Tab-separated table of C-alpha atoms in Angstrom:
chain	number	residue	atom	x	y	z
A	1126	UNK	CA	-69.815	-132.397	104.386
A	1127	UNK	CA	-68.680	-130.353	107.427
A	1128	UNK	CA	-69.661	-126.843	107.910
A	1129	UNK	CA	-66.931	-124.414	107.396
A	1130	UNK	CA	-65.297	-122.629	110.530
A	1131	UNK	CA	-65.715	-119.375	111.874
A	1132	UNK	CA	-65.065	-118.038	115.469
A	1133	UNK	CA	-68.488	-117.940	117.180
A	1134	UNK	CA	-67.817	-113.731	118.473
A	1135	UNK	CA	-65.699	-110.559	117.657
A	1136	UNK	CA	-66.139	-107.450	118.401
A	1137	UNK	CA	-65.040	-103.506	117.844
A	1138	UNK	CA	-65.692	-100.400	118.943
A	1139	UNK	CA	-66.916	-97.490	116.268
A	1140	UNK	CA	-64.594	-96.614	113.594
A	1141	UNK	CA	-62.041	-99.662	114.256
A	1142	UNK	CA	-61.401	-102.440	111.936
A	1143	UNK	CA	-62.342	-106.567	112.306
A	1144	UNK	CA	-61.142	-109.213	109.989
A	1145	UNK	CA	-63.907	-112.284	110.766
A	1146	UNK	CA	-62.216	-115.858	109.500
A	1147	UNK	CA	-63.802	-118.880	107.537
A	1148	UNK	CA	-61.750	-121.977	107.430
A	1149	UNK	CA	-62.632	-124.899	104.857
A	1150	UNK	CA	-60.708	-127.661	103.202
A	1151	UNK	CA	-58.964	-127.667	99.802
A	1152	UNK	CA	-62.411	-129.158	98.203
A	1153	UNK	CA	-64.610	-126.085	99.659
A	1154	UNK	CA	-63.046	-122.639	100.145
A	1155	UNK	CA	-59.374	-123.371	99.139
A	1156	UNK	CA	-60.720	-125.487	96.196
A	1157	UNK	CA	-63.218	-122.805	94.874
A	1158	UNK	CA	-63.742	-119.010	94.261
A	1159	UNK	CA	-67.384	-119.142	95.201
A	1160	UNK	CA	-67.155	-118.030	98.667
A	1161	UNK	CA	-70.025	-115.538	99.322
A	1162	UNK	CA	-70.609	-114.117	103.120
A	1163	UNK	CA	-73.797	-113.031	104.585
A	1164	UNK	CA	-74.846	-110.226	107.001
A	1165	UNK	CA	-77.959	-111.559	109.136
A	1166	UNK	CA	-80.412	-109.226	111.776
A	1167	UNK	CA	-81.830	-110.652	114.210
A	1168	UNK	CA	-85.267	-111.839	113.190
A	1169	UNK	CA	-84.209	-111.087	109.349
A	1170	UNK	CA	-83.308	-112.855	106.291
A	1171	UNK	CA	-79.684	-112.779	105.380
A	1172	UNK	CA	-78.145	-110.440	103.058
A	1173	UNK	CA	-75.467	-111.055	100.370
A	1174	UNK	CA	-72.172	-108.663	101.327
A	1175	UNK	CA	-69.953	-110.359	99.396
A	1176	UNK	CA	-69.620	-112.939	96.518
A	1177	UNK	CA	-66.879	-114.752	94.546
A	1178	UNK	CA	-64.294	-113.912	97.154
A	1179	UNK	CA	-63.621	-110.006	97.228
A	1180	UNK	CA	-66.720	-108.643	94.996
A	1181	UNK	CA	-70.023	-106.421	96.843
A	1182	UNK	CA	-73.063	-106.315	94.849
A	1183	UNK	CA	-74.420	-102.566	94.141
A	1184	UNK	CA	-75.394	-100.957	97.810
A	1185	UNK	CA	-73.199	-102.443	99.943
A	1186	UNK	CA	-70.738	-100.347	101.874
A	1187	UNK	CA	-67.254	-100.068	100.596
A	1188	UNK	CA	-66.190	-100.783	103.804
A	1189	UNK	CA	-67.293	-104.205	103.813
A	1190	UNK	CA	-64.090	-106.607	102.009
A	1191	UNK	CA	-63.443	-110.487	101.514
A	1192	UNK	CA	-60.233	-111.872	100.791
A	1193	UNK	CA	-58.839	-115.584	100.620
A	1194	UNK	CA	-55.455	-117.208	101.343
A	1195	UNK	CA	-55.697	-120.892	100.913
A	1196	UNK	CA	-58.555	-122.711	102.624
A	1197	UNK	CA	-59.328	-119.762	104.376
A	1198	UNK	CA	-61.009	-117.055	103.499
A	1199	UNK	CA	-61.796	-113.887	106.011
A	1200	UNK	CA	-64.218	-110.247	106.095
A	1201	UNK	CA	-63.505	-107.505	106.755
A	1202	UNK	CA	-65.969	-104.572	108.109
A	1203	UNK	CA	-63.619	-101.450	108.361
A	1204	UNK	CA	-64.742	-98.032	110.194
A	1205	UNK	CA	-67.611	-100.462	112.180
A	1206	UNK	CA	-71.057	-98.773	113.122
A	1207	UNK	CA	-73.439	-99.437	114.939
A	1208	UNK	CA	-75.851	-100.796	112.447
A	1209	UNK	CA	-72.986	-103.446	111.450
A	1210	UNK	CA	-73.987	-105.639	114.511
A	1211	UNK	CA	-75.219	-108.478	113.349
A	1212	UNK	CA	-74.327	-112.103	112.596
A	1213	UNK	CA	-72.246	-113.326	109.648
A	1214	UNK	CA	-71.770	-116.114	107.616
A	1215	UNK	CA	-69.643	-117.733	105.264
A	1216	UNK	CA	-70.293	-119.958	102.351
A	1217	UNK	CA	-69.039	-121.581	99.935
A	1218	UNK	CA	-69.398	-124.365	96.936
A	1219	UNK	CA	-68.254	-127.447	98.265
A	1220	UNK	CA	-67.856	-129.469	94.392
A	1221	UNK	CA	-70.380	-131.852	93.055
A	1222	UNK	CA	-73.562	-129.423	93.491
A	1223	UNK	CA	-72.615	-128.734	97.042
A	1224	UNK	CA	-72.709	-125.637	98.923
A	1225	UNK	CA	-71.706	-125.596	102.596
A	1226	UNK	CA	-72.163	-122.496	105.304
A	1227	UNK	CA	-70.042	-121.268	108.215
A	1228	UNK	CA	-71.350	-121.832	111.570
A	1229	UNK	CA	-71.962	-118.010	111.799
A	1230	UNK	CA	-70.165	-115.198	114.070
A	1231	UNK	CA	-72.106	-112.926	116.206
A	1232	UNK	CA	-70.344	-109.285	115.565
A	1233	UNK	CA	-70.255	-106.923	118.416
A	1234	UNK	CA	-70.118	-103.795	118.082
A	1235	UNK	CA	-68.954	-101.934	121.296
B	1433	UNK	CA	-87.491	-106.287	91.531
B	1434	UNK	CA	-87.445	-110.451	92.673
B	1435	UNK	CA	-89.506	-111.170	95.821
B	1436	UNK	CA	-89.916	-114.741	97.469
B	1437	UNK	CA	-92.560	-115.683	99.784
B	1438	UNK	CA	-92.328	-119.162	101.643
B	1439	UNK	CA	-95.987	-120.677	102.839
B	1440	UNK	CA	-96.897	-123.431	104.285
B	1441	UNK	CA	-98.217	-125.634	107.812
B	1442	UNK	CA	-96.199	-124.234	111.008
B	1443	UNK	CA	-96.803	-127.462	112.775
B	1444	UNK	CA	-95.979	-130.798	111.371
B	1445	UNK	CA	-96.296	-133.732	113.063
B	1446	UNK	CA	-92.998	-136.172	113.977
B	1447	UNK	CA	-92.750	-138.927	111.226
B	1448	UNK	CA	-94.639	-136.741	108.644
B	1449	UNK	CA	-93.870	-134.764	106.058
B	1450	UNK	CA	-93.053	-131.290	105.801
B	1451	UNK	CA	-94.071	-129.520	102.479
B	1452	UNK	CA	-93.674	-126.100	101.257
B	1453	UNK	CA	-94.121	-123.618	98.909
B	1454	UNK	CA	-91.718	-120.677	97.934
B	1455	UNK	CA	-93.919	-118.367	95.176
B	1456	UNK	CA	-91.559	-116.652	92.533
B	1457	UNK	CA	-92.693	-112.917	91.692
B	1458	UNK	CA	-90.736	-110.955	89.216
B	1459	UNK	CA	-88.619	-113.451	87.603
B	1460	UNK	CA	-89.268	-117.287	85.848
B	1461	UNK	CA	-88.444	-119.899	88.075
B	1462	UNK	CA	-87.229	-121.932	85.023
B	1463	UNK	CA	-84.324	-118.494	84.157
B	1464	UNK	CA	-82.101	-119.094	87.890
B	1465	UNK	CA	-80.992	-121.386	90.617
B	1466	UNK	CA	-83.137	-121.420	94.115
B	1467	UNK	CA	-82.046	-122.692	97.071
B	1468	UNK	CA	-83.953	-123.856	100.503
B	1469	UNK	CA	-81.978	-122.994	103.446
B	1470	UNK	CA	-83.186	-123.881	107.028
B	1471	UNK	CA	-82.158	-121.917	110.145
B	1472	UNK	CA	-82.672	-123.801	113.576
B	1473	UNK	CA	-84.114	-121.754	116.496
B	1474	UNK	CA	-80.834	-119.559	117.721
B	1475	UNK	CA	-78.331	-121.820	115.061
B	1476	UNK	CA	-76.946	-121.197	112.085
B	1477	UNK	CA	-77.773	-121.793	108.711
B	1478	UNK	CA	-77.740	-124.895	106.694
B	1479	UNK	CA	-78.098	-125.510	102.853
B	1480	UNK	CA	-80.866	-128.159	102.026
B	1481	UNK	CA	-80.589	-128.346	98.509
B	1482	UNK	CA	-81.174	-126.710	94.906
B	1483	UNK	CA	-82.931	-126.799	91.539
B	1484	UNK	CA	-82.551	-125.676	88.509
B	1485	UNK	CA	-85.023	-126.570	85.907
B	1486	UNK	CA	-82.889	-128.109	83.381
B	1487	UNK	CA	-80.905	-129.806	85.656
B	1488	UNK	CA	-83.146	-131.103	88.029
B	1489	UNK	CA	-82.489	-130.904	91.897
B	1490	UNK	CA	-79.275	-131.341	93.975
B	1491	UNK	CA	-79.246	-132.170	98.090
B	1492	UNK	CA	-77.034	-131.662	101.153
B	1493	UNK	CA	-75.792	-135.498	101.703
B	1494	UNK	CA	-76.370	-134.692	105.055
B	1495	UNK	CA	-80.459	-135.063	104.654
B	1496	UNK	CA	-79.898	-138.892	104.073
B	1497	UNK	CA	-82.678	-138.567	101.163
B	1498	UNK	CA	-85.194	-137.178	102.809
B	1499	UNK	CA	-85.435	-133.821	101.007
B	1500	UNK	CA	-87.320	-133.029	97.458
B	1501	UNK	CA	-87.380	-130.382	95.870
B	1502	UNK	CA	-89.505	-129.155	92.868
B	1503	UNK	CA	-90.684	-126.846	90.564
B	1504	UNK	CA	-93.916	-126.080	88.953
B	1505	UNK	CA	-93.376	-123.663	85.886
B	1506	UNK	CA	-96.953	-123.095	85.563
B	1507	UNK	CA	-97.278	-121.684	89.248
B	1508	UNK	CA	-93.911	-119.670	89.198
B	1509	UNK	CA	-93.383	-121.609	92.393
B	1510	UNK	CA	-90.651	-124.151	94.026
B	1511	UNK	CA	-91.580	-126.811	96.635
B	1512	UNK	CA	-89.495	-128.482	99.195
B	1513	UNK	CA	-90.872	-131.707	101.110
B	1514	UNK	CA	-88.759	-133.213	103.905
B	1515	UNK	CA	-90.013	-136.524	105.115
B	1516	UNK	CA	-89.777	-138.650	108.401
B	1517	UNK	CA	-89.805	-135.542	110.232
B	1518	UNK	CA	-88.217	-135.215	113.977
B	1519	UNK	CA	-88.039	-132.332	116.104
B	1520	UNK	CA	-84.418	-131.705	115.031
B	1521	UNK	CA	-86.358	-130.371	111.559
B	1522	UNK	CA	-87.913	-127.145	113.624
B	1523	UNK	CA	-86.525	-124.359	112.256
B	1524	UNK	CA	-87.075	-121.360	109.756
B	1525	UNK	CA	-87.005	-122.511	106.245
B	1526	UNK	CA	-86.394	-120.380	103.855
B	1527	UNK	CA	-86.165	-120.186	99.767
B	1528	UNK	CA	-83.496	-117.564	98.269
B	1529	UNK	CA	-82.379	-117.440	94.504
B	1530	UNK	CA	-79.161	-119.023	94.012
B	1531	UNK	CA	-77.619	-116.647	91.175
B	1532	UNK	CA	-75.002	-118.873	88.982
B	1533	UNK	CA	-74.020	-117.312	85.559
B	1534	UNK	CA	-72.753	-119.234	83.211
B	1535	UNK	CA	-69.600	-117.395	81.971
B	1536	UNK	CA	-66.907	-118.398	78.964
B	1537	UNK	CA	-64.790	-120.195	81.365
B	1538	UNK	CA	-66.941	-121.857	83.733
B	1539	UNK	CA	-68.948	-120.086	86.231
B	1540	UNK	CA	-69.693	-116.924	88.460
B	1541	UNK	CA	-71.618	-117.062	91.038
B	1542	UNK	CA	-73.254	-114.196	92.670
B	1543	UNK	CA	-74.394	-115.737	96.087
B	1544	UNK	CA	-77.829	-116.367	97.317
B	1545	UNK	CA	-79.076	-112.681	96.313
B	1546	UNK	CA	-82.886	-112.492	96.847
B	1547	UNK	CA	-84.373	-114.442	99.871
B	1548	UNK	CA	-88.061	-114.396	101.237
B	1549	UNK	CA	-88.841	-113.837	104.828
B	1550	UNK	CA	-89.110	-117.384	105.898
B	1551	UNK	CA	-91.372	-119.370	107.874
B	1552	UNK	CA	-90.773	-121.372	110.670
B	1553	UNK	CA	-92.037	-124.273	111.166
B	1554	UNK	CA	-92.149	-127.205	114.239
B	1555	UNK	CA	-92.066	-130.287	114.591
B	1556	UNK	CA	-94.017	-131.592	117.451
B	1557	UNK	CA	-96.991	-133.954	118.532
């Protein structure tokens, strides 16, 4: 299985909007509603932001939001901060007990 | 509150095996999904497989077979072993819980929602 595409930067300054895309194939992301995404700090563990698409567990800022439009599915960190710097990933079941990640994108916030 | 903690060697040898332990505290190992998850020095992450206790273990294809993982109820505790190490293995492994939910039409699946801190291991002579 191939990992699942993301651009490898983006940036925004504080208060401004980025959308951060995750392209898969009809039998991962456009196939499934599992997509989850993943905030990571450096030296840290990842953190769940967002799970079965569009959905934020309890404590995660409202201004974190997934969507999907076919095989790709995208996040979107509105009114950045500073503390939103970090590097995301995508994932997302891939059938037949799989589960396959993004290659991650390093957010920059300016 | 669910915490993980991953233990085991930080050096393994190329052409051995690398083994380790992920210790379960405030839920049963045999209730959820966990995952082991492996994050090369300055790459992303990659998926090495699951278990669930009634279902046994699923694998990335990618590993070629090399990849176990297990469970041992009595310890609270899930194991991964990775043979025929190379130095392409170094990396930080770590265990998360893998939070499916069996719902009246099919599933919902929560994400990986409770990781440990990892533990990186290397593979050299």
């Amino acid at each position: 299985q191939s990992a699942l595409t993301q651009p490898p930067s983006a940036s925004g300054s504080p208060g401004q909007s980025v959308t951060i895309s995750c392209t898969g194939t009809s039998s991962d992301v456009g196939g499934h509603n599992h997509v989850s995404w993943y905030q990571q700090h450096p030296r840290k563990a990842p953190k769940v932001m967002i799970y079965e698409v569009n959905k934020r567990p309890s404590g995660v800022p409202d201004r974190f939001s997934g969507s999907k439009s076919g095989n790709t599915a995208s996040l979107t960190v509105s009114g950045l901060q500073a503390e939103d710097e970090a590097d995301y990933y995508c994932s997302s079941y891939a059938g037949n007990n799989n589960l396959v990640f993004g290659g991650g994108t390093k957010l920059t916030v300016l | 509150q669910v915490q993980l903690q991953e233990s085991g060697p930080g050096l393994v040898k190329p052409s051995e095996t690398l083994s380790l332990t992920c210790t379960v505290s405030g839920a049963s190992t045999s209730d959820y999904y966990w995952s082991w998850i492996r994050q090369p020095p300055g790459k992303g992450l990659e998926w090495i497989g699951y278990i669930y206790s009634s279902e046994g273990a699923h694998y990335n294809p990618s590993l070629k077979s090399r990849a176990t993982i297990s469970e041992d109820t009595s310890k609270n505790q899930i194991s991964l072993k990775l043979s025929s190490v190379t130095a392409a293995d170094t990396a930080v492994y770590y265990c998360a819980r893998d939070h499916w939910e069996r719902i009246t039409n099919g599933w919902k699946y929560y994400g990986m929602d409770v990781w440990g801190q990892g533990t990186t291991v290397t593979v050299s002579s």
